[in-house]
Amino acid sequence: MFSNLANLLRYRGLIASLVARELKARYRGSMFGFFWSFINPLLLLLIYSFVFTSIIPNEDAKTRPYALFMFCGILPWTWFATSLSDAAGSLIAGGNLIKKVLFPAEVLPIVNVLANMVHFFLGLTILIVFLVVYQKMPDPWDLVWFPIAVIVQLVFTTALGLALAALAVHFRDIRDILANLLTLWFFATPIIYPYFQPNVQKFRPLFNVNPFTHLAISYQEILFFQGPIGHWKWLLGLGAASIPLFLGCYWMFDRLRDSFAEAV
Amino acid sequence: MKAAIELTNVSKVYRKYSGKQFSTLKSAFLQRSILRDLRPSEVFPALTDVSFSVARGSTCGVIGRNGSGKSTALKLVAGITKPTAGTVRVDGRISALIELGAGFHPEISGRENVYINGIMLGLTKSQIHSRFDDIVEFAELREFIDAPVKTYSSGMYMRLGFAVAINVDPDVLLVDEVLAVGDEGFTHKCLDKFAEFRRRNKTILLVTHSLNLVEKFCDDAVWLNNGRAMTHGDPKRVVGSYLAAVEESEEKLLAETTARAVEDAGRKGREGREGEQAEERAADPTSNMFQATEGRWGTREVEITEVVFSGADGQPAHIFHSGDPMNITVKVRSRQAVEDFVFGIGLFNAEGVCCYGTNTYLEEMNPRRLSGDADATFAIDGLDLVEGTYKVDVAVHKRDGAPYDYHRLLYTFRVKSRVHDVGIYRPKHTWRFSPNVVFSRDQG
């Protein structure tokens, strides 16, 4: 298993070019091409802005503008959720490679996670532009935590992506279960409502069990809320837990590896 | 010489797809047995105890019928799947021409796909860069290299895949029936490339149905049958024993289909014997000669009980080699003695063209008496037909054509030939030349 993990480093060139291909191919043939990576989040942000200023005006000064607050959680969530659903289908979609070419299968879900990370970064630039426009400049010291949050999320997402990819080969229903589970998970995470809301606090232990709660809160504190990061212990804790999770998921992936060529 | 590829007692068992996949998730969770459930329940042995080795620098052909495990063997050597038992050892870098262009992305250009495909096959970016022109040149795709791959024809797609894979410069090249890809010219180019590989002492493992290629090109051959290695060694000998086995099973199949045809026609004939149709047919047997569908009709006063094809050795057979002797024996049973009878034979090729037809009346044999169980043999000294499947009419009828028993296209035999000449009839022939016409011994 560890030699396979080490091999993964050797494949970084392959992973890089596959990520590039994924990004290029996604918008190939469309008129705006790569700009869709900006247009999509921009439109989403405009819609939220309209809804939360004109239709349901936000009363709480702390979370104003509400659309930006939500956006801080939605962007990483989109990365997370899309990565998982892409990864779950990755081995099946890449069946040709696994069956016909000597190909390190774990590259496929990893490429999905990384390609979605690039989209996350592109969406982030839109967010930053709007943060500047609304004069919500994040504290520079807070920003030190940003790469840490990204790395934690990357490890966590990759771990789950590997596990889902391997299992989905054998249990195709996982992809449908996952789609529903992700919707549930989205609403169970303080993304479109703030964590400090009294109703959320009532169920606090439950929210704390949800790993994405800590990622969402971390991003919100880093990018949106003023003041020092109060949630860093949880973030680091999640990071520490993600490493054994990753190893466990990778171990399972490795165990199932030989069955892929036949089951895909 | 050291072996480049070595298979030792290799077995591969596949799980049969049973459609039970949807219930397994539940049971997997209930019994906490995800890993155990992935053990195959119903299995299919694709390879059983196969051992062979390919020496470094030699070319080995793998032949066998469809489903005999050839591709599985190749995948095992390529490392794409793992053997269930036994060991596979390969020395050196492998490139597998199994599925050409697997991993091409349809939306991006040929150029980008060459890079990504090359990286997948283990090249570095700079290596691909230096070989890029060779690859494009070989694939004959210079003008289209910047078009997205989805716009390529299947031939272009395959050529590009082949060009990338062959330029990986492997020590061991695995080829799975890919020479059927391009036109004649491209096939020759591929063969030249293989020849170059051989000269550079690389090892090639070739799966193909082209027995000519194996005989001409390979140092060694393996014949797989139902997942077992039947013979291994000199390609001529292996191809020979493979062909013999194919013939044997074809023989069996032909015997079965003939028996079924006769039985069907017999049943239909009895049902329709009193029908108007039968009488109409009986009225004009010569026009029946050109009726395309098989069948059986007649009064059955004299009944054809059996038709046997046999070769020179007298053994019943359905497969003959062009030029071999062949006997068609018609066994009949006459309920009472008849004095008016004609035996007739007609040979048709697969398109329904009558190759030859005759009867005892046309050949001016005057019938005297036929009674009880009797037989008539139509002996052919040399079956001078080209390769193909032929059908036979046999009939016993009166001189005026009224049939006792007419068997229409019920019997099938096959003619085999190593020479792929065309037409129907092959006259016995030789070629003679003046001394200034020279041929080389070696073909192709």
PDB file of N, CA, C and O in Angstrom, chain A residues 154-211:
ATOM      1  N   LEU A 154      -8.907  19.337   1.218  1.00  0.00           N
ATOM      2  CA  LEU A 154      -8.389  18.511   0.123  1.00  0.00           C
ATOM      3  C   LEU A 154      -8.172  17.064   0.581  1.00  0.00           C
ATOM      4  O   LEU A 154      -8.606  16.107  -0.072  1.00  0.00           O
ATOM      5  N   VAL A 155      -7.540  16.922   1.744  1.00  0.00           N
ATOM      6  CA  VAL A 155      -7.271  15.572   2.254  1.00  0.00           C
ATOM      7  C   VAL A 155      -8.578  14.858   2.573  1.00  0.00           C
ATOM      8  O   VAL A 155      -8.800  13.700   2.187  1.00  0.00           O
ATOM      9  N   PHE A 156      -9.465  15.590   3.228  1.00  0.00           N
ATOM     10  CA  PHE A 156     -10.741  15.007   3.625  1.00  0.00           C
ATOM     11  C   PHE A 156     -11.550  14.573   2.400  1.00  0.00           C
ATOM     12  O   PHE A 156     -12.073  13.454   2.323  1.00  0.00           O
ATOM     13  N   THR A 157     -11.617  15.465   1.402  1.00  0.00           N
ATOM     14  CA  THR A 157     -12.412  15.167   0.212  1.00  0.00           C
ATOM     15  C   THR A 157     -11.800  14.019  -0.581  1.00  0.00           C
ATOM     16  O   THR A 157     -12.512  13.133  -1.065  1.00  0.00           O
ATOM     17  N   THR A 158     -10.474  14.036  -0.706  1.00  0.00           N
ATOM     18  CA  THR A 158      -9.816  12.973  -1.456  1.00  0.00           C
ATOM     19  C   THR A 158     -10.069  11.618  -0.799  1.00  0.00           C
ATOM     20  O   THR A 158     -10.327  10.615  -1.477  1.00  0.00           O
ATOM     21  N   ALA A 159      -9.997  11.609   0.539  1.00  0.00           N
ATOM     22  CA  ALA A 159     -10.230  10.351   1.252  1.00  0.00           C
ATOM     23  C   ALA A 159     -11.614   9.796   0.917  1.00  0.00           C
ATOM     24  O   ALA A 159     -11.754   8.641   0.502  1.00  0.00           O
ATOM     25  N   LEU A 160     -12.628  10.657   1.055  1.00  0.00           N
ATOM     26  CA  LEU A 160     -13.980  10.185   0.778  1.00  0.00           C
ATOM     27  C   LEU A 160     -14.139   9.837  -0.702  1.00  0.00           C
ATOM     28  O   LEU A 160     -14.806   8.865  -1.060  1.00  0.00           O
ATOM     29  N   GLY A 161     -13.504  10.637  -1.570  1.00  0.00           N
ATOM     30  CA  GLY A 161     -13.609  10.386  -3.011  1.00  0.00           C
ATOM     31  C   GLY A 161     -13.060   9.021  -3.381  1.00  0.00           C
ATOM     32  O   GLY A 161     -13.668   8.281  -4.163  1.00  0.00           O
ATOM     33  N   LEU A 162     -11.921   8.671  -2.803  1.00  0.00           N
ATOM     34  CA  LEU A 162     -11.322   7.361  -3.091  1.00  0.00           C
ATOM     35  C   LEU A 162     -12.254   6.238  -2.649  1.00  0.00           C
ATOM     36  O   LEU A 162     -12.497   5.274  -3.382  1.00  0.00           O
ATOM     37  N   ALA A 163     -12.777   6.389  -1.439  1.00  0.00           N
ATOM     38  CA  ALA A 163     -13.641   5.329  -0.917  1.00  0.00           C
ATOM     39  C   ALA A 163     -14.885   5.173  -1.779  1.00  0.00           C
ATOM     40  O   ALA A 163     -15.274   4.059  -2.141  1.00  0.00           O
ATOM     41  N   LEU A 164     -15.491   6.316  -2.130  1.00  0.00           N
ATOM     42  CA  LEU A 164     -16.720   6.247  -2.927  1.00  0.00           C
ATOM     43  C   LEU A 164     -16.445   5.670  -4.301  1.00  0.00           C
ATOM     44  O   LEU A 164     -17.211   4.852  -4.816  1.00  0.00           O
ATOM     45  N   ALA A 165     -15.331   6.086  -4.905  1.00  0.00           N
ATOM     46  CA  ALA A 165     -15.007   5.588  -6.242  1.00  0.00           C
ATOM     47  C   ALA A 165     -14.875   4.072  -6.216  1.00  0.00           C
ATOM     48  O   ALA A 165     -15.422   3.366  -7.068  1.00  0.00           O
ATOM     49  N   ALA A 166     -14.162   3.564  -5.214  1.00  0.00           N
ATOM     50  CA  ALA A 166     -13.932   2.126  -5.150  1.00  0.00           C
ATOM     51  C   ALA A 166     -15.230   1.369  -4.909  1.00  0.00           C
ATOM     52  O   ALA A 166     -15.495   0.338  -5.531  1.00  0.00           O
ATOM     53  N   LEU A 167     -16.057   1.900  -4.004  1.00  0.00           N
ATOM     54  CA  LEU A 167     -17.287   1.174  -3.681  1.00  0.00           C
ATOM     55  C   LEU A 167     -18.315   1.282  -4.800  1.00  0.00           C
ATOM     56  O   LEU A 167     -19.051   0.336  -5.062  1.00  0.00           O
ATOM     57  N   ALA A 168     -18.339   2.433  -5.466  1.00  0.00           N
ATOM     58  CA  ALA A 168     -19.358   2.634  -6.504  1.00  0.00           C
ATOM     59  C   ALA A 168     -19.168   1.673  -7.668  1.00  0.00           C
ATOM     60  O   ALA A 168     -20.108   1.383  -8.397  1.00  0.00           O
ATOM     61  N   VAL A 169     -17.938   1.168  -7.838  1.00  0.00           N
ATOM     62  CA  VAL A 169     -17.711   0.192  -8.893  1.00  0.00           C
ATOM     63  C   VAL A 169     -18.559  -1.054  -8.642  1.00  0.00           C
ATOM     64  O   VAL A 169     -19.137  -1.634  -9.553  1.00  0.00           O
ATOM     65  N   HIS A 170     -18.630  -1.414  -7.377  1.00  0.00           N
ATOM     66  CA  HIS A 170     -19.348  -2.646  -7.049  1.00  0.00           C
ATOM     67  C   HIS A 170     -20.808  -2.405  -6.713  1.00  0.00           C
ATOM     68  O   HIS A 170     -21.649  -3.254  -6.945  1.00  0.00           O
ATOM     69  N   PHE A 171     -21.077  -1.255  -6.131  1.00  0.00           N
ATOM     70  CA  PHE A 171     -22.455  -0.951  -5.751  1.00  0.00           C
ATOM     71  C   PHE A 171     -22.868   0.314  -6.469  1.00  0.00           C
ATOM     72  O   PHE A 171     -22.633   1.414  -5.997  1.00  0.00           O
ATOM     73  N   ARG A 172     -23.499   0.116  -7.612  1.00  0.00           N
ATOM     74  CA  ARG A 172     -23.813   1.298  -8.427  1.00  0.00           C
ATOM     75  C   ARG A 172     -24.816   2.214  -7.749  1.00  0.00           C
ATOM     76  O   ARG A 172     -24.915   3.377  -8.087  1.00  0.00           O
ATOM     77  N   ASP A 173     -25.574   1.687  -6.817  1.00  0.00           N
ATOM     78  CA  ASP A 173     -26.591   2.542  -6.184  1.00  0.00           C
ATOM     79  C   ASP A 173     -25.959   3.634  -5.337  1.00  0.00           C
ATOM     80  O   ASP A 173     -26.639   4.575  -4.947  1.00  0.00           O
ATOM     81  N   ILE A 174     -24.670   3.511  -5.065  1.00  0.00           N
ATOM     82  CA  ILE A 174     -24.020   4.525  -4.240  1.00  0.00           C
ATOM     83  C   ILE A 174     -24.171   5.915  -4.846  1.00  0.00           C
ATOM     84  O   ILE A 174     -24.366   6.896  -4.150  1.00  0.00           O
ATOM     85  N   ARG A 175     -24.130   5.978  -6.172  1.00  0.00           N
ATOM     86  CA  ARG A 175     -24.184   7.299  -6.790  1.00  0.00           C
ATOM     87  C   ARG A 175     -25.521   7.988  -6.534  1.00  0.00           C
ATOM     88  O   ARG A 175     -25.573   9.194  -6.340  1.00  0.00           O
ATOM     89  N   ASP A 176     -26.584   7.220  -6.527  1.00  0.00           N
ATOM     90  CA  ASP A 176     -27.897   7.819  -6.267  1.00  0.00           C
ATOM     91  C   ASP A 176     -28.069   8.145  -4.799  1.00  0.00           C
ATOM     92  O   ASP A 176     -28.607   9.189  -4.443  1.00  0.00           O
ATOM     93  N   ILE A 177     -27.580   7.217  -3.973  1.00  0.00           N
ATOM     94  CA  ILE A 177     -27.650   7.480  -2.539  1.00  0.00           C
ATOM     95  C   ILE A 177     -26.878   8.746  -2.225  1.00  0.00           C
ATOM     96  O   ILE A 177     -27.329   9.616  -1.488  1.00  0.00           O
ATOM     97  N   LEU A 178     -25.710   8.871  -2.846  1.00  0.00           N
ATOM     98  CA  LEU A 178     -24.834  10.003  -2.575  1.00  0.00           C
ATOM     99  C   LEU A 178     -25.521  11.316  -2.924  1.00  0.00           C
ATOM    100  O   LEU A 178     -25.449  12.289  -2.167  1.00  0.00           O
ATOM    101  N   ALA A 179     -26.197  11.354  -4.079  1.00  0.00           N
ATOM    102  CA  ALA A 179     -26.844  12.598  -4.520  1.00  0.00           C
ATOM    103  C   ALA A 179     -27.829  13.076  -3.457  1.00  0.00           C
ATOM    104  O   ALA A 179     -27.863  14.264  -3.120  1.00  0.00           O
ATOM    105  N   ASN A 180     -28.595  12.152  -2.911  1.00  0.00           N
ATOM    106  CA  ASN A 180     -29.562  12.540  -1.884  1.00  0.00           C
ATOM    107  C   ASN A 180     -28.885  12.898  -0.574  1.00  0.00           C
ATOM    108  O   ASN A 180     -29.259  13.849   0.101  1.00  0.00           O
ATOM    109  N   LEU A 181     -27.877  12.110  -0.259  1.00  0.00           N
ATOM    110  CA  LEU A 181     -27.161  12.338   0.988  1.00  0.00           C
ATOM    111  C   LEU A 181     -26.514  13.721   0.993  1.00  0.00           C
ATOM    112  O   LEU A 181     -26.507  14.416   2.008  1.00  0.00           O
ATOM    113  N   LEU A 182     -25.999  14.136  -0.166  1.00  0.00           N
ATOM    114  CA  LEU A 182     -25.314  15.424  -0.242  1.00  0.00           C
ATOM    115  C   LEU A 182     -26.295  16.575  -0.035  1.00  0.00           C
ATOM    116  O   LEU A 182     -25.950  17.579   0.602  1.00  0.00           O
ATOM    117  N   THR A 183     -27.514  16.428  -0.532  1.00  0.00           N
ATOM    118  CA  THR A 183     -28.521  17.470  -0.307  1.00  0.00           C
ATOM    119  C   THR A 183     -28.805  17.601   1.186  1.00  0.00           C
ATOM    120  O   THR A 183     -28.840  18.702   1.748  1.00  0.00           O
ATOM    121  N   LEU A 184     -28.987  16.444   1.802  1.00  0.00           N
ATOM    122  CA  LEU A 184     -29.242  16.435   3.238  1.00  0.00           C
ATOM    123  C   LEU A 184     -28.078  17.075   3.994  1.00  0.00           C
ATOM    124  O   LEU A 184     -28.253  17.911   4.882  1.00  0.00           O
ATOM    125  N   TRP A 185     -26.891  16.662   3.583  1.00  0.00           N
ATOM    126  CA  TRP A 185     -25.677  17.130   4.251  1.00  0.00           C
ATOM    127  C   TRP A 185     -25.555  18.650   4.125  1.00  0.00           C
ATOM    128  O   TRP A 185     -25.162  19.353   5.054  1.00  0.00           O
ATOM    129  N   PHE A 186     -25.908  19.172   2.946  1.00  0.00           N
ATOM    130  CA  PHE A 186     -25.812  20.603   2.702  1.00  0.00           C
ATOM    131  C   PHE A 186     -26.652  21.374   3.708  1.00  0.00           C
ATOM    132  O   PHE A 186     -26.202  22.340   4.311  1.00  0.00           O
ATOM    133  N   PHE A 187     -27.878  20.905   3.922  1.00  0.00           N
ATOM    134  CA  PHE A 187     -28.744  21.641   4.842  1.00  0.00           C
ATOM    135  C   PHE A 187     -28.390  21.376   6.293  1.00  0.00           C
ATOM    136  O   PHE A 187     -28.783  22.135   7.169  1.00  0.00           O
ATOM    137  N   ALA A 188     -27.662  20.316   6.544  1.00  0.00           N
ATOM    138  CA  ALA A 188     -27.249  20.012   7.910  1.00  0.00           C
ATOM    139  C   ALA A 188     -25.977  20.759   8.296  1.00  0.00           C
ATOM    140  O   ALA A 188     -25.472  20.620   9.399  1.00  0.00           O
ATOM    141  N   THR A 189     -25.456  21.529   7.376  1.00  0.00           N
ATOM    142  CA  THR A 189     -24.214  22.250   7.624  1.00  0.00           C
ATOM    143  C   THR A 189     -24.526  23.743   7.668  1.00  0.00           C
ATOM    144  O   THR A 189     -25.319  24.229   6.858  1.00  0.00           O
ATOM    145  N   PRO A 190     -23.969  24.465   8.621  1.00  0.00           N
ATOM    146  CA  PRO A 190     -24.267  25.904   8.684  1.00  0.00           C
ATOM    147  C   PRO A 190     -23.634  26.669   7.525  1.00  0.00           C
ATOM    148  O   PRO A 190     -22.567  27.274   7.671  1.00  0.00           O
ATOM    149  N   ILE A 191     -24.290  26.602   6.378  1.00  0.00           N
ATOM    150  CA  ILE A 191     -23.801  27.317   5.202  1.00  0.00           C
ATOM    151  C   ILE A 191     -24.766  28.437   4.847  1.00  0.00           C
ATOM    152  O   ILE A 191     -24.365  29.580   4.663  1.00  0.00           O
ATOM    153  N   ILE A 192     -26.058  28.083   4.784  1.00  0.00           N
ATOM    154  CA  ILE A 192     -27.021  29.122   4.425  1.00  0.00           C
ATOM    155  C   ILE A 192     -27.666  29.731   5.670  1.00  0.00           C
ATOM    156  O   ILE A 192     -28.535  30.567   5.574  1.00  0.00           O
ATOM    157  N   TYR A 193     -27.234  29.265   6.829  1.00  0.00           N
ATOM    158  CA  TYR A 193     -27.626  29.929   8.077  1.00  0.00           C
ATOM    159  C   TYR A 193     -26.383  29.983   8.950  1.00  0.00           C
ATOM    160  O   TYR A 193     -25.507  29.134   8.841  1.00  0.00           O
ATOM    161  N   PRO A 194     -26.292  31.007   9.785  1.00  0.00           N
ATOM    162  CA  PRO A 194     -25.064  31.141  10.590  1.00  0.00           C
ATOM    163  C   PRO A 194     -25.044  30.165  11.760  1.00  0.00           C
ATOM    164  O   PRO A 194     -26.084  29.814  12.307  1.00  0.00           O
ATOM    165  N   TYR A 195     -23.855  29.789  12.115  1.00  0.00           N
ATOM    166  CA  TYR A 195     -23.635  28.811  13.187  1.00  0.00           C
ATOM    167  C   TYR A 195     -24.131  29.332  14.531  1.00  0.00           C
ATOM    168  O   TYR A 195     -24.643  28.581  15.346  1.00  0.00           O
ATOM    169  N   PHE A 196     -23.960  30.660  14.726  1.00  0.00           N
ATOM    170  CA  PHE A 196     -24.273  31.205  16.056  1.00  0.00           C
ATOM    171  C   PHE A 196     -25.763  31.454  16.253  1.00  0.00           C
ATOM    172  O   PHE A 196     -26.176  31.949  17.257  1.00  0.00           O
ATOM    173  N   GLN A 197     -26.553  31.125  15.265  1.00  0.00           N
ATOM    174  CA  GLN A 197     -27.999  31.258  15.423  1.00  0.00           C
ATOM    175  C   GLN A 197     -28.472  30.432  16.612  1.00  0.00           C
ATOM    176  O   GLN A 197     -28.027  29.296  16.795  1.00  0.00           O
ATOM    177  N   PRO A 198     -29.393  30.974  17.446  1.00  0.00           N
ATOM    178  CA  PRO A 198     -29.789  30.238  18.660  1.00  0.00           C
ATOM    179  C   PRO A 198     -30.328  28.840  18.368  1.00  0.00           C
ATOM    180  O   PRO A 198     -30.036  27.897  19.110  1.00  0.00           O
ATOM    181  N   ASN A 199     -31.091  28.713  17.282  1.00  0.00           N
ATOM    182  CA  ASN A 199     -31.653  27.395  16.984  1.00  0.00           C
ATOM    183  C   ASN A 199     -30.572  26.375  16.661  1.00  0.00           C
ATOM    184  O   ASN A 199     -30.731  25.186  16.923  1.00  0.00           O
ATOM    185  N   VAL A 200     -29.505  26.832  16.055  1.00  0.00           N
ATOM    186  CA  VAL A 200     -28.402  25.924  15.745  1.00  0.00           C
ATOM    187  C   VAL A 200     -27.708  25.514  17.037  1.00  0.00           C
ATOM    188  O   VAL A 200     -27.363  24.352  17.236  1.00  0.00           O
ATOM    189  N   GLN A 201     -27.557  26.481  17.925  1.00  0.00           N
ATOM    190  CA  GLN A 201     -26.836  26.210  19.159  1.00  0.00           C
ATOM    191  C   GLN A 201     -27.509  25.127  19.991  1.00  0.00           C
ATOM    192  O   GLN A 201     -26.854  24.403  20.727  1.00  0.00           O
ATOM    193  N   LYS A 202     -28.829  25.039  19.832  1.00  0.00           N
ATOM    194  CA  LYS A 202     -29.547  24.003  20.581  1.00  0.00           C
ATOM    195  C   LYS A 202     -29.058  22.602  20.222  1.00  0.00           C
ATOM    196  O   LYS A 202     -29.047  21.706  21.034  1.00  0.00           O
ATOM    197  N   PHE A 203     -28.702  22.436  18.926  1.00  0.00           N
ATOM    198  CA  PHE A 203     -28.264  21.111  18.463  1.00  0.00           C
ATOM    199  C   PHE A 203     -26.750  21.052  18.313  1.00  0.00           C
ATOM    200  O   PHE A 203     -26.231  20.290  17.524  1.00  0.00           O
ATOM    201  N   ARG A 204     -26.073  21.884  19.030  1.00  0.00           N
ATOM    202  CA  ARG A 204     -24.655  22.071  18.822  1.00  0.00           C
ATOM    203  C   ARG A 204     -23.848  20.781  18.725  1.00  0.00           C
ATOM    204  O   ARG A 204     -23.035  20.622  17.806  1.00  0.00           O
ATOM    205  N   PRO A 205     -24.033  19.847  19.672  1.00  0.00           N
ATOM    206  CA  PRO A 205     -23.229  18.611  19.566  1.00  0.00           C
ATOM    207  C   PRO A 205     -23.435  17.897  18.243  1.00  0.00           C
ATOM    208  O   PRO A 205     -22.489  17.376  17.649  1.00  0.00           O
ATOM    209  N   LEU A 206     -24.673  17.923  17.770  1.00  0.00           N
ATOM    210  CA  LEU A 206     -24.953  17.265  16.492  1.00  0.00           C
ATOM    211  C   LEU A 206     -24.178  17.941  15.368  1.00  0.00           C
ATOM    212  O   LEU A 206     -23.591  17.270  14.507  1.00  0.00           O
ATOM    213  N   PHE A 207     -24.171  19.257  15.374  1.00  0.00           N
ATOM    214  CA  PHE A 207     -23.456  19.976  14.319  1.00  0.00           C
ATOM    215  C   PHE A 207     -21.959  19.711  14.387  1.00  0.00           C
ATOM    216  O   PHE A 207     -21.279  19.655  13.372  1.00  0.00           O
ATOM    217  N   ASN A 208     -21.494  19.556  15.609  1.00  0.00           N
ATOM    218  CA  ASN A 208     -20.051  19.344  15.755  1.00  0.00           C
ATOM    219  C   ASN A 208     -19.601  17.996  15.217  1.00  0.00           C
ATOM    220  O   ASN A 208     -18.435  17.819  14.871  1.00  0.00           O
ATOM    221  N   VAL A 209     -20.534  17.075  15.161  1.00  0.00           N
ATOM    222  CA  VAL A 209     -20.183  15.763  14.612  1.00  0.00           C
ATOM    223  C   VAL A 209     -19.967  15.856  13.099  1.00  0.00           C
ATOM    224  O   VAL A 209     -19.185  15.110  12.522  1.00  0.00           O
ATOM    225  N   ASN A 210     -20.635  16.800  12.484  1.00  0.00           N
ATOM    226  CA  ASN A 210     -20.548  16.967  11.038  1.00  0.00           C
ATOM    227  C   ASN A 210     -19.218  17.615  10.666  1.00  0.00           C
ATOM    228  O   ASN A 210     -18.968  18.774  10.995  1.00  0.00           O
ATOM    229  N   PRO A 211     -18.341  16.887   9.999  1.00  0.00           N
ATOM    230  CA  PRO A 211     -17.022  17.461   9.719  1.00  0.00           C
ATOM    231  C   PRO A 211     -17.086  18.722   8.874  1.00  0.00           C
ATOM    232  O   PRO A 211     -16.264  19.630   9.044  1.00  0.00           O
TER     233      PRO A 211
END
